[in-house]
Coordinates of C-alpha atoms and ligand atoms in Angstrom, one line a residue:
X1 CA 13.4 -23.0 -7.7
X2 CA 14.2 -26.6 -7.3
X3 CA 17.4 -28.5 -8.4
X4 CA 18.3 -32.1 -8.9
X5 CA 21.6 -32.7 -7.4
X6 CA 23.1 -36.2 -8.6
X7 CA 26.1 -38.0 -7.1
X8 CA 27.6 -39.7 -9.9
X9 CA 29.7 -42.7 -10.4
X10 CA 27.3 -45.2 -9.2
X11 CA 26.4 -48.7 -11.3
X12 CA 22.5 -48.9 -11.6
X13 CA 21.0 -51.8 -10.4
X14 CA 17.1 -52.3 -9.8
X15 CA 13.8 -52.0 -11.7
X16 CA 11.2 -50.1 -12.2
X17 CA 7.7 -49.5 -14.1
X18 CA 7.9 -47.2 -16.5
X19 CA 5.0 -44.3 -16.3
X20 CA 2.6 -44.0 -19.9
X21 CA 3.4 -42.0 -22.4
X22 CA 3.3 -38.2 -22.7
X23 CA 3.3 -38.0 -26.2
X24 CA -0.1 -40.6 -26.5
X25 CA -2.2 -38.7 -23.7
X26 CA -1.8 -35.3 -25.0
X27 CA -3.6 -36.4 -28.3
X28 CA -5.6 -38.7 -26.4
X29 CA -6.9 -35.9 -24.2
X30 CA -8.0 -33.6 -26.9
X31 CA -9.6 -36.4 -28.7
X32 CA -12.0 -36.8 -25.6
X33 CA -13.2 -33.2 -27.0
X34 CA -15.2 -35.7 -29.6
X35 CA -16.8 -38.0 -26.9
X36 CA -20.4 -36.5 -25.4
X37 CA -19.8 -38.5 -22.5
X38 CA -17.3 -39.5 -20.5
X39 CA -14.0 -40.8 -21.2
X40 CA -12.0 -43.1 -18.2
X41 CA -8.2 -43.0 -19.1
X42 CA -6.1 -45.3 -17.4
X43 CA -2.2 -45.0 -16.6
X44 CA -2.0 -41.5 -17.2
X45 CA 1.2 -40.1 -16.0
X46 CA 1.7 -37.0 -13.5
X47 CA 3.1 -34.5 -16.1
X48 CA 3.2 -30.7 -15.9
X49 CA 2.0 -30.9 -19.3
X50 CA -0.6 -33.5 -18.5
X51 CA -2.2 -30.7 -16.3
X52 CA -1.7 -27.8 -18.7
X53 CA -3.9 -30.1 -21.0
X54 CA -6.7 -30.8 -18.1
X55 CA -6.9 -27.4 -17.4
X56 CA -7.5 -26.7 -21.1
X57 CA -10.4 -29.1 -20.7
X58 CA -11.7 -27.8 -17.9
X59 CA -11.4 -24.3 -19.4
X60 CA -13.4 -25.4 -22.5
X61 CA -16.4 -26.9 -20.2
X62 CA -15.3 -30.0 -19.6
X63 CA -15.5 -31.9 -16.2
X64 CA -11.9 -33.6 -15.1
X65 CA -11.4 -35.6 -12.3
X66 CA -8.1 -37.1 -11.6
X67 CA -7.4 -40.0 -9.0
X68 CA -3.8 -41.0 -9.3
X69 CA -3.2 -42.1 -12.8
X70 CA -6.6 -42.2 -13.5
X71 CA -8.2 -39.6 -15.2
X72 CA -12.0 -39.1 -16.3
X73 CA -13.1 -36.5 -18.1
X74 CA -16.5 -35.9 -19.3
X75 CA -17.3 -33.5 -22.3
X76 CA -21.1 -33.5 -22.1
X77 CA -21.2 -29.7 -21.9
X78 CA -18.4 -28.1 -23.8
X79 CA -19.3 -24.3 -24.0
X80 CA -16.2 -22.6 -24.8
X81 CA -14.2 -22.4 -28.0
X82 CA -11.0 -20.5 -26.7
X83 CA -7.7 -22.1 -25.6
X84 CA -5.9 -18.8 -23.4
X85 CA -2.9 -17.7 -24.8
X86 CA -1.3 -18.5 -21.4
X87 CA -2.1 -22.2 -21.7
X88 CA -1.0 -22.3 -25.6
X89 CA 2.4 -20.7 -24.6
X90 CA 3.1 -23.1 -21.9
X91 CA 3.0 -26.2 -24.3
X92 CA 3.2 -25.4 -27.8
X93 CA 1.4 -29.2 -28.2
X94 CA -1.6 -27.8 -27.4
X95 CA -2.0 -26.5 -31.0
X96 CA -3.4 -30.6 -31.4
X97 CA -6.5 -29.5 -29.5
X98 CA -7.4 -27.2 -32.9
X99 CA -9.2 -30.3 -34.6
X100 CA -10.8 -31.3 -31.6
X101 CA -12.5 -27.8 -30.9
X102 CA -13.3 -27.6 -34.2
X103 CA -15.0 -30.9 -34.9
X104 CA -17.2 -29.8 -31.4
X105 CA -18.5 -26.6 -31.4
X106 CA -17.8 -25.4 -35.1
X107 CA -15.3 -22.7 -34.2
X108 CA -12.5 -22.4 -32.3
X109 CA -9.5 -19.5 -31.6
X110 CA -6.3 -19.8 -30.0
X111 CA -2.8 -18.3 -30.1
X112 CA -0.1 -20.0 -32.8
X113 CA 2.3 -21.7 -30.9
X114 CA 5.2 -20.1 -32.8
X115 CA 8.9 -21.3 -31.6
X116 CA 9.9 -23.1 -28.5
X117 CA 13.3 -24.4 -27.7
X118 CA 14.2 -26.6 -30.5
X119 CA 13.7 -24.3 -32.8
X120 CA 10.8 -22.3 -35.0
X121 CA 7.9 -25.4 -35.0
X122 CA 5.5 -24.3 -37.5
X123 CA 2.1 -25.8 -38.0
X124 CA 1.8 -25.0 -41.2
X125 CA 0.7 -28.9 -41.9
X126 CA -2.3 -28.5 -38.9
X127 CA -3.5 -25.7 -40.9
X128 CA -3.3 -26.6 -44.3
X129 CA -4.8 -30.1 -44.1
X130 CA -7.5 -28.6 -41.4
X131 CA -8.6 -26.3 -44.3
X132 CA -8.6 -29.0 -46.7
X133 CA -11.2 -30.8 -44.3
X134 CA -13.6 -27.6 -44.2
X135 CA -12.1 -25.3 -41.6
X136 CA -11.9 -21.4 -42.5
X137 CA -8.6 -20.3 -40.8
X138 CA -7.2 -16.6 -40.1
X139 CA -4.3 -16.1 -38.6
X140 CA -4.2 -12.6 -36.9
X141 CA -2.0 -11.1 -35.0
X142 CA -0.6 -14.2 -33.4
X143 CA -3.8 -15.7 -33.4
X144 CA -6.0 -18.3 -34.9
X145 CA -9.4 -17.8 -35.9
X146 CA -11.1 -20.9 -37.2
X147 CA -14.4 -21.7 -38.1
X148 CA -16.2 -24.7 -39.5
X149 CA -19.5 -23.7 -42.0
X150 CA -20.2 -26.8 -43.2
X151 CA -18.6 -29.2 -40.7
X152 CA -15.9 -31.3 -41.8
X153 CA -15.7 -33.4 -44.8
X154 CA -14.1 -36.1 -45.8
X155 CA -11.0 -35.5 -47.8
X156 CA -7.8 -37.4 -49.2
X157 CA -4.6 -35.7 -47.5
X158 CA -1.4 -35.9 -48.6
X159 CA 1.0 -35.0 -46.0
X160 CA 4.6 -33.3 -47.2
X161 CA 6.2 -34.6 -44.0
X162 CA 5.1 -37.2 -42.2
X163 CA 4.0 -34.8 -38.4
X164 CA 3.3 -36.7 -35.7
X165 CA 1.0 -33.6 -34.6
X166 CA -0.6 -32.8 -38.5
X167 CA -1.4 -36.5 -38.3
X168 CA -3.2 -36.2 -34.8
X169 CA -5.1 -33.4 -36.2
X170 CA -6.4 -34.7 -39.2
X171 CA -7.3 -38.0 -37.3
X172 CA -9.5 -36.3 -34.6
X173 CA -11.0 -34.0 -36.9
X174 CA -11.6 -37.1 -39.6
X175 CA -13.4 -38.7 -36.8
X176 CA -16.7 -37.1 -37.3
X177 CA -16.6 -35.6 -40.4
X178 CA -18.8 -36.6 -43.2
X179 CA -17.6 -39.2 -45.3
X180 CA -14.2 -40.9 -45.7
X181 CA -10.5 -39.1 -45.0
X182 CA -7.4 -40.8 -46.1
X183 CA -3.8 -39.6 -44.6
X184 CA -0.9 -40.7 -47.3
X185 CA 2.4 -40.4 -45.7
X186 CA 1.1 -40.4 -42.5
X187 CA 3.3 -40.7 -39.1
X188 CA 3.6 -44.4 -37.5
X189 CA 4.5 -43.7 -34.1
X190 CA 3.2 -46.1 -31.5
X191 CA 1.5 -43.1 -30.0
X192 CA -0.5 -42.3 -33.5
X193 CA -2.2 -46.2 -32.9
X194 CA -3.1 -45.3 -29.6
X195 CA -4.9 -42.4 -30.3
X196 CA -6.7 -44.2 -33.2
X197 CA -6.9 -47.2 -30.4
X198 CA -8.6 -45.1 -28.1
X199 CA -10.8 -43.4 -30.5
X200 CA -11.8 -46.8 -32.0
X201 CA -12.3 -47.9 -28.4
X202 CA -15.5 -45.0 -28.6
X203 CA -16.8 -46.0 -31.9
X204 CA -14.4 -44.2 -34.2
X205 CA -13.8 -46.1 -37.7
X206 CA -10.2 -45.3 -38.3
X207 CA -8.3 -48.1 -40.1
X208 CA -4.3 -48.2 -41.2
X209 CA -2.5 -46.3 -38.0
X210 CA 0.5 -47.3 -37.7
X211 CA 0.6 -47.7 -41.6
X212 CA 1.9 -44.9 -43.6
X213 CA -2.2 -44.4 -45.3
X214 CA -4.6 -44.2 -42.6
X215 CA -8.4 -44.2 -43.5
X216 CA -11.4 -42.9 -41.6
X217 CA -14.5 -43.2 -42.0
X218 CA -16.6 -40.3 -40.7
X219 CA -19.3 -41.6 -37.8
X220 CA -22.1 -39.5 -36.3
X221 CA -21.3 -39.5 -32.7
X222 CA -18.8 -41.5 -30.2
X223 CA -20.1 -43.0 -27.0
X224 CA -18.2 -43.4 -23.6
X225 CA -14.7 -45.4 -23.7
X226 CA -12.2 -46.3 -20.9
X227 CA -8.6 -46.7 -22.1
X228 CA -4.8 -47.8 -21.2
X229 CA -2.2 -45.2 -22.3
X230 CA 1.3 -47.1 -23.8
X231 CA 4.3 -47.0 -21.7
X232 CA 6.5 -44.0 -22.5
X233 CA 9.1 -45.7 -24.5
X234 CA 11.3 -42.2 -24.5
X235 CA 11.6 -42.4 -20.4
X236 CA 12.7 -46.6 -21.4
X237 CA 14.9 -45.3 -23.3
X238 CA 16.3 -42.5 -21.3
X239 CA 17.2 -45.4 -18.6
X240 CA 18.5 -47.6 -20.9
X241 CA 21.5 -44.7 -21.7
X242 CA 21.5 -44.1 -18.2
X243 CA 23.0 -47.9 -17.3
X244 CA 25.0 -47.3 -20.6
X245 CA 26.9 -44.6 -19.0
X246 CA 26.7 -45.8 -15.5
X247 CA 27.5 -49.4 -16.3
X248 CA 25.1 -52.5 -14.2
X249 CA 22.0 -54.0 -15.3
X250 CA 18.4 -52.5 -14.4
X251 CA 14.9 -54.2 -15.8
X252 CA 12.4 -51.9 -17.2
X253 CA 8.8 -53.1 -16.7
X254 CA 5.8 -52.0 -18.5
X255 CA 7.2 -51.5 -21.2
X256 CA 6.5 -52.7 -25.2
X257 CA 10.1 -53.4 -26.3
X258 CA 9.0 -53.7 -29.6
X259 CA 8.5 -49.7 -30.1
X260 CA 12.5 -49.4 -29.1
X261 CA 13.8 -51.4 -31.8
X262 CA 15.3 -48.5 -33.0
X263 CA 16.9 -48.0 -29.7
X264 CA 18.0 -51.5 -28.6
X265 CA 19.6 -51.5 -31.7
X266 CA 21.8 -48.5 -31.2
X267 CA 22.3 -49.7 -27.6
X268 CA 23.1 -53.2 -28.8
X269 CA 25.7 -51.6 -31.0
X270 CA 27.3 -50.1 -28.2
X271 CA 27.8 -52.9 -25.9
X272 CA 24.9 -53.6 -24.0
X273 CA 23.3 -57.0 -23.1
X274 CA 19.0 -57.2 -23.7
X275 CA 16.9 -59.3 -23.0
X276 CA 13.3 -58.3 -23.9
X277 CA 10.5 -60.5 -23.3
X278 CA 6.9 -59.7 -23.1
X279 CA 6.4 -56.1 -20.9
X280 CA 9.6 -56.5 -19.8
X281 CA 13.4 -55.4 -20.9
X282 CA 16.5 -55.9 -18.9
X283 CA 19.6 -54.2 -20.1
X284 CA 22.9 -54.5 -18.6
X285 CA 26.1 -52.9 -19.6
X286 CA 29.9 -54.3 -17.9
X287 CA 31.8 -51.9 -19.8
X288 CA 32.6 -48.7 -21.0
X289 CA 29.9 -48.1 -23.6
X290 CA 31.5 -48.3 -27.4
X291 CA 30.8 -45.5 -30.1
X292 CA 28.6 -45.5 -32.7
X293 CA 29.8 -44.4 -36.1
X294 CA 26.9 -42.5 -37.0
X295 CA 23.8 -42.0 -36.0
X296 CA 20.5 -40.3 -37.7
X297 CA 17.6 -39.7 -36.1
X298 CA 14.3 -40.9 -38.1
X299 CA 11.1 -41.0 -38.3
X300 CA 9.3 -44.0 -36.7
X301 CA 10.3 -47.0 -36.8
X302 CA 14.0 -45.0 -36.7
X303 CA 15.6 -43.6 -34.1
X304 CA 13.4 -41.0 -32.4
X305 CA 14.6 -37.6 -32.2
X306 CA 13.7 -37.3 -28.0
X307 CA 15.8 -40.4 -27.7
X308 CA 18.6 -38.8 -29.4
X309 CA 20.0 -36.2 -26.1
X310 CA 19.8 -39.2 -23.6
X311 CA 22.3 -41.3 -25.8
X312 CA 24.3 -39.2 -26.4
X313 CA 25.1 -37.9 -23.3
X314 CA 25.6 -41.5 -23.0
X315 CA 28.0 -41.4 -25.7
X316 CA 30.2 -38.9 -24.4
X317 CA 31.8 -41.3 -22.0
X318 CA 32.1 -44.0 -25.4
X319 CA 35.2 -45.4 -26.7
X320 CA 36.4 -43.7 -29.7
X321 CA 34.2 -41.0 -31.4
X322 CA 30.4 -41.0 -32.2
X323 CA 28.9 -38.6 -35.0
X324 CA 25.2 -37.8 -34.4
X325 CA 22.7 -36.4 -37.2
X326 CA 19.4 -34.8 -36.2
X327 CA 16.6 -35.0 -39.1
X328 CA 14.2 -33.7 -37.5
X329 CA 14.7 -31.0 -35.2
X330 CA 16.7 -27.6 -36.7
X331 CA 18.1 -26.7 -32.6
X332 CA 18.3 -30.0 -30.8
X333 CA 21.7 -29.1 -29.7
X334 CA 21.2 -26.6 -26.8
X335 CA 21.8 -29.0 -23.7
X336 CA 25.5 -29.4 -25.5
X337 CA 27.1 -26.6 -24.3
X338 CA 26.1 -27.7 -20.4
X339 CA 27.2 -31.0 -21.1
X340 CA 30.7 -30.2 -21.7
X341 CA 30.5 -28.5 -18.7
X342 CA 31.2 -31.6 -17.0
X343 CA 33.8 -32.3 -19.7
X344 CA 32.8 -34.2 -22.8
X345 CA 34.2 -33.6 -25.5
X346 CA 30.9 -32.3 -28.0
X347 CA 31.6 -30.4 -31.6
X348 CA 28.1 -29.4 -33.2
X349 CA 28.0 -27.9 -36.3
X350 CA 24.0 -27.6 -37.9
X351 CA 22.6 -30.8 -37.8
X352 CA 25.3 -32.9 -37.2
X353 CA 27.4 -33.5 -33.4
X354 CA 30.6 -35.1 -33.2
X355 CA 31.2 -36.8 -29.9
X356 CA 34.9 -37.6 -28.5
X357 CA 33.6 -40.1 -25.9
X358 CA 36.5 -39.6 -22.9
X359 CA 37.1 -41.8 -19.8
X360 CA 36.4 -39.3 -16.9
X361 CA 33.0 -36.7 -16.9
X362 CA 33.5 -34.4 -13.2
X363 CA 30.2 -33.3 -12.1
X364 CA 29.7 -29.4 -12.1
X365 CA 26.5 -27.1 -12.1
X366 CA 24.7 -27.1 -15.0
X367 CA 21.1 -25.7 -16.5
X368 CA 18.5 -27.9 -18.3
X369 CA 17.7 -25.7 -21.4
X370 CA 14.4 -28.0 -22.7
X371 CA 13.0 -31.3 -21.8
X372 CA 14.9 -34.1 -23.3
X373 CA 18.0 -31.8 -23.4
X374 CA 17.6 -31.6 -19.4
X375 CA 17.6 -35.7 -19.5
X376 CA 20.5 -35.9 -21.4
X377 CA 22.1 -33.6 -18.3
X378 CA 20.8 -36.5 -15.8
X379 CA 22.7 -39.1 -17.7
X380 CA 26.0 -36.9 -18.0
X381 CA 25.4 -36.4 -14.1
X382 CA 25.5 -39.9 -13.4
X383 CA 27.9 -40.9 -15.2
X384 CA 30.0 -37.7 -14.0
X385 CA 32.2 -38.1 -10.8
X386 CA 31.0 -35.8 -8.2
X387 CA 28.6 -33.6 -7.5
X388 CA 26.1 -32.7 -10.7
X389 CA 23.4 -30.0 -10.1
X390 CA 21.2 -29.2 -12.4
X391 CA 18.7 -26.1 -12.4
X392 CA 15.8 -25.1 -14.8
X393 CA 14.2 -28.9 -13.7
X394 CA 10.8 -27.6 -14.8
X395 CA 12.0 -28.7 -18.1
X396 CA 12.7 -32.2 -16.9
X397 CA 9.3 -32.2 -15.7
X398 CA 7.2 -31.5 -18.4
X399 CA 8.1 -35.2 -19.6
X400 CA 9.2 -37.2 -16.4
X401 CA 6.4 -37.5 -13.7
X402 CA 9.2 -38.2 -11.2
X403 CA 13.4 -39.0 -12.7
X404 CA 14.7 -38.3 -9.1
X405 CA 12.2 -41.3 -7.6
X406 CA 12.9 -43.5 -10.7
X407 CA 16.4 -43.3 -10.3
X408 CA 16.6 -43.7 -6.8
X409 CA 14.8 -47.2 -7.5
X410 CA 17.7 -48.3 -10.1
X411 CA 20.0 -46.9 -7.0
X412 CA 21.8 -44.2 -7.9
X413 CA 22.1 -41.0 -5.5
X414 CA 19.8 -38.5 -6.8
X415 CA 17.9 -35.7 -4.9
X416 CA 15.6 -33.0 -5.4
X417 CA 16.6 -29.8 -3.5
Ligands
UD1_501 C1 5.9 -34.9 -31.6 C2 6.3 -35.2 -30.2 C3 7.7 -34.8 -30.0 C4 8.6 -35.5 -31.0 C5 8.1 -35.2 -32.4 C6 8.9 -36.0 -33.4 C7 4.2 -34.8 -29.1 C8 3.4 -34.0 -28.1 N1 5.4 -34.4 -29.3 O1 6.0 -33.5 -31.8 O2 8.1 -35.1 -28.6 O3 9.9 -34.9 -30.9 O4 6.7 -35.6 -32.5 O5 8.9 -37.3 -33.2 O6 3.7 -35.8 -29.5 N2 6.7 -29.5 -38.9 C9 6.4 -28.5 -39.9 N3 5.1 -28.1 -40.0 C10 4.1 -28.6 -39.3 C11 4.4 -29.6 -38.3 C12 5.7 -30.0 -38.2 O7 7.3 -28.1 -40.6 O8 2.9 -28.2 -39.4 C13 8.1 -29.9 -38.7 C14 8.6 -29.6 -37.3 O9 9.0 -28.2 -37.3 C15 9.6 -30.6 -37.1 C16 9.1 -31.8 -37.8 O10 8.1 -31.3 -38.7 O11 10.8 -30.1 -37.7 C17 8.5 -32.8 -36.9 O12 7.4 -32.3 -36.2 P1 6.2 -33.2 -35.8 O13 6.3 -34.6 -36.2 O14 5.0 -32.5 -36.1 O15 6.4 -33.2 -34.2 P2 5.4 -32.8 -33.1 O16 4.0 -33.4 -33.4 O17 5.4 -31.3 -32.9

């Protein structure tokens, strides 16, 4: 089993592209269910999770071909409804594939994706609002069996939360349905207009995404499309805390600083210089970082949950004391207990974290204990004099095509063991 082992103590310095985004080509990947044809996706990043998700497709029928970080896959001869339970279990995500299989071959059965490390994740949204749209849905013995009778219809959704995932659902399977479907209270993420970019991009007629009321308009059939995945703004934003706690000044390329607002606030607050300019955002921090008196994560455009373990790890090495609320994750605070292994100073009570930001982290062994929890370890290793190492990395991979390369690049003294 690999580990990183991190050096810490080093100012950053250097730049880097930053890869696309995880969260945009899951969707995006299931959505090429729709497409009898071929799909040419560009700036897809190396992800264990990318690859559970291609070999999903490929289980379904589908022909994948992957050079780099482009990926083709072509969906002329889809002759398979089942996602295996080992592929559901390895990333609970994959439950956004339900519309897709759906709106295809008119059936579809796979395991419910139950709880993963942040807590129990229902999908109680995917299922009601899938009904709502036509689909018959059992749920039996850990598993989901859907049909479709009458295809899907056109329907007005009102969504109780605004999910990221329900909102993917209902968008894919709106796609071809007959008729119009309009999503109130849908989610605005920047990856939520990329899949509706890419599916546009085939011939889709979906109108509103990145609005809270997204309307589509049911079309026959989707033709072939080539498209760019967004830049991963949680990666920019787990190297923007990373020269927080590290101190220097690092430029972040291919990136759309406009989807970290939320973010360069919070950094802004806490001392950092930024300069953002098209593609491009250069932050650079001379001092000890400063607190922040309280901060909630949101819904877009707030701060984003995945951003939240990154900062603060940032945080712990802050002047004066820094109170974090989570929104929207019940167990985001697992990765706590190894941070304070290297010596913050972290008090978590339900939602809420109080961080007593200290002068000195020492590096120690630690374990990641999920994916953004195992960044958050990376930052507190390099800020952390010593020797950091951290174990359980398949974590840190399911999100970061490579964080010991990156970082290397920005010049701290990372390895992979
Ligand atoms: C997506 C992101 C994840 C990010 C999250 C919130 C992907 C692959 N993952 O996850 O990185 O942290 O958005 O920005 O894009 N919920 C329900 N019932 C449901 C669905 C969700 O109660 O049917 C709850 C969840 O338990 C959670 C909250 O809603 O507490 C947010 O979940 P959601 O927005 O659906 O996140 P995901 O799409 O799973």
């Amino acid at each position: 089993m690999s580990k990183i082992v991190i050096e810490g103590g080093k100012k950053l310095n250097g730049a880097l592209e930053i890869d696309g985004a995880k969260n945009s080509i899951l969707p995006i990947l299931a959505a090429t269910l729709l497409i009898e044809g071929t799909s040419e996706i560009h700036n897809c990043p190396v992800l264990s999770d990318v690859d559970v998700a291609l070999k999903i497709l490929s289980h379904l029928g589908c022909v994948v071909k992957r050079e780099g970080q482009c990926v083709t896959v072509n969906c002329q001869n889809v002759n398979c409804a089942e996602v295996p339970h080992s592929l559901m279990r390895e990333m609970r995500s994959s439950i956004v594939f339900l519309g897709a299989i759906l709106a295809r071959t008119g059936k579809a059965v796979m395991s419910s994706p139950g709880g993963c490390e942040l807590g129990p994740r229902p999908v109680d949204l995917h299922i009601k609002n899938l009904k709502i749209l036509g689909a018959q849905i059992e749920e039996d013995g850990g598993f989901l069996n859907c049909t479709l009778p009458e295809g899907f219809k056109g329907k007005e959704i009102y969504l109780s939360f605004a999910s990221v995932g329900a909102t993917e659902n209902v968008m894919i399977a709106a796609t071809l349905a007959q008729g119009k479907t309009i999503i109130h209270n849908a989610a605005r993420e920047p990856e939520i207009v990329d899949l509706a970019d890419f599916l546009n991009s085939a011939g889709a007629k979906i109108f509103g995404a990145g609005s809270n009321t997204i309307e589509i308009i049911g079309v026959d059939k989707l033709h072939d499309t080539s498209h760019k995945i967004i830049p991963d703004r949680i990666i920019a934003s787990t190297y923007m805390a990373a020269v927080g706690i590290c101190g220097g000044s690092i430029t972040l390329k291919n990136v759309i600083p406009a989807q970290l607002a939320g973010v360069i606030d919070v950094m802004k607050q806490t001392g950092a210089e930024i300069f953002a300019r098209e593609g491009i955002l250069k932050v650079s921090m001379k001092k000890r970082p400063r607190r922040i008196s309280s901060l909630h994560t949101q819904i877009y455009p707030g701060f984003p949950t995945d951003s939240g373990p990154p900062i603060l790890a940032m945080l712990t090495k802050a002047r004066g004391t820094s109170v974090f609320v989570e929104n929207i994750f019940q167990n985001r605070y697992n990765y706590v207990d190894e941070l304070k292994r290297l010596g913050a100073n972290i008090e978590t009570e339900g939602r809420v974290a109080v961080v007593e930001g200290c002068s000195r982290l020492s590096g120690a062994p630690v374990r990641a204990t999920d994916l953004r929890g195992g960044a958050a370890l990376v930052v507190g290793g390099l800020g952390a004099q010593g020797i950091t190492t951290i174990d359980k990395i398949c974590y840190i991979k399911r999100g970061y095509a490579d964080i010991v390369r990156d970082l290397k690049m920005l010049g701290a003294e990372i390895k992979e063991e």
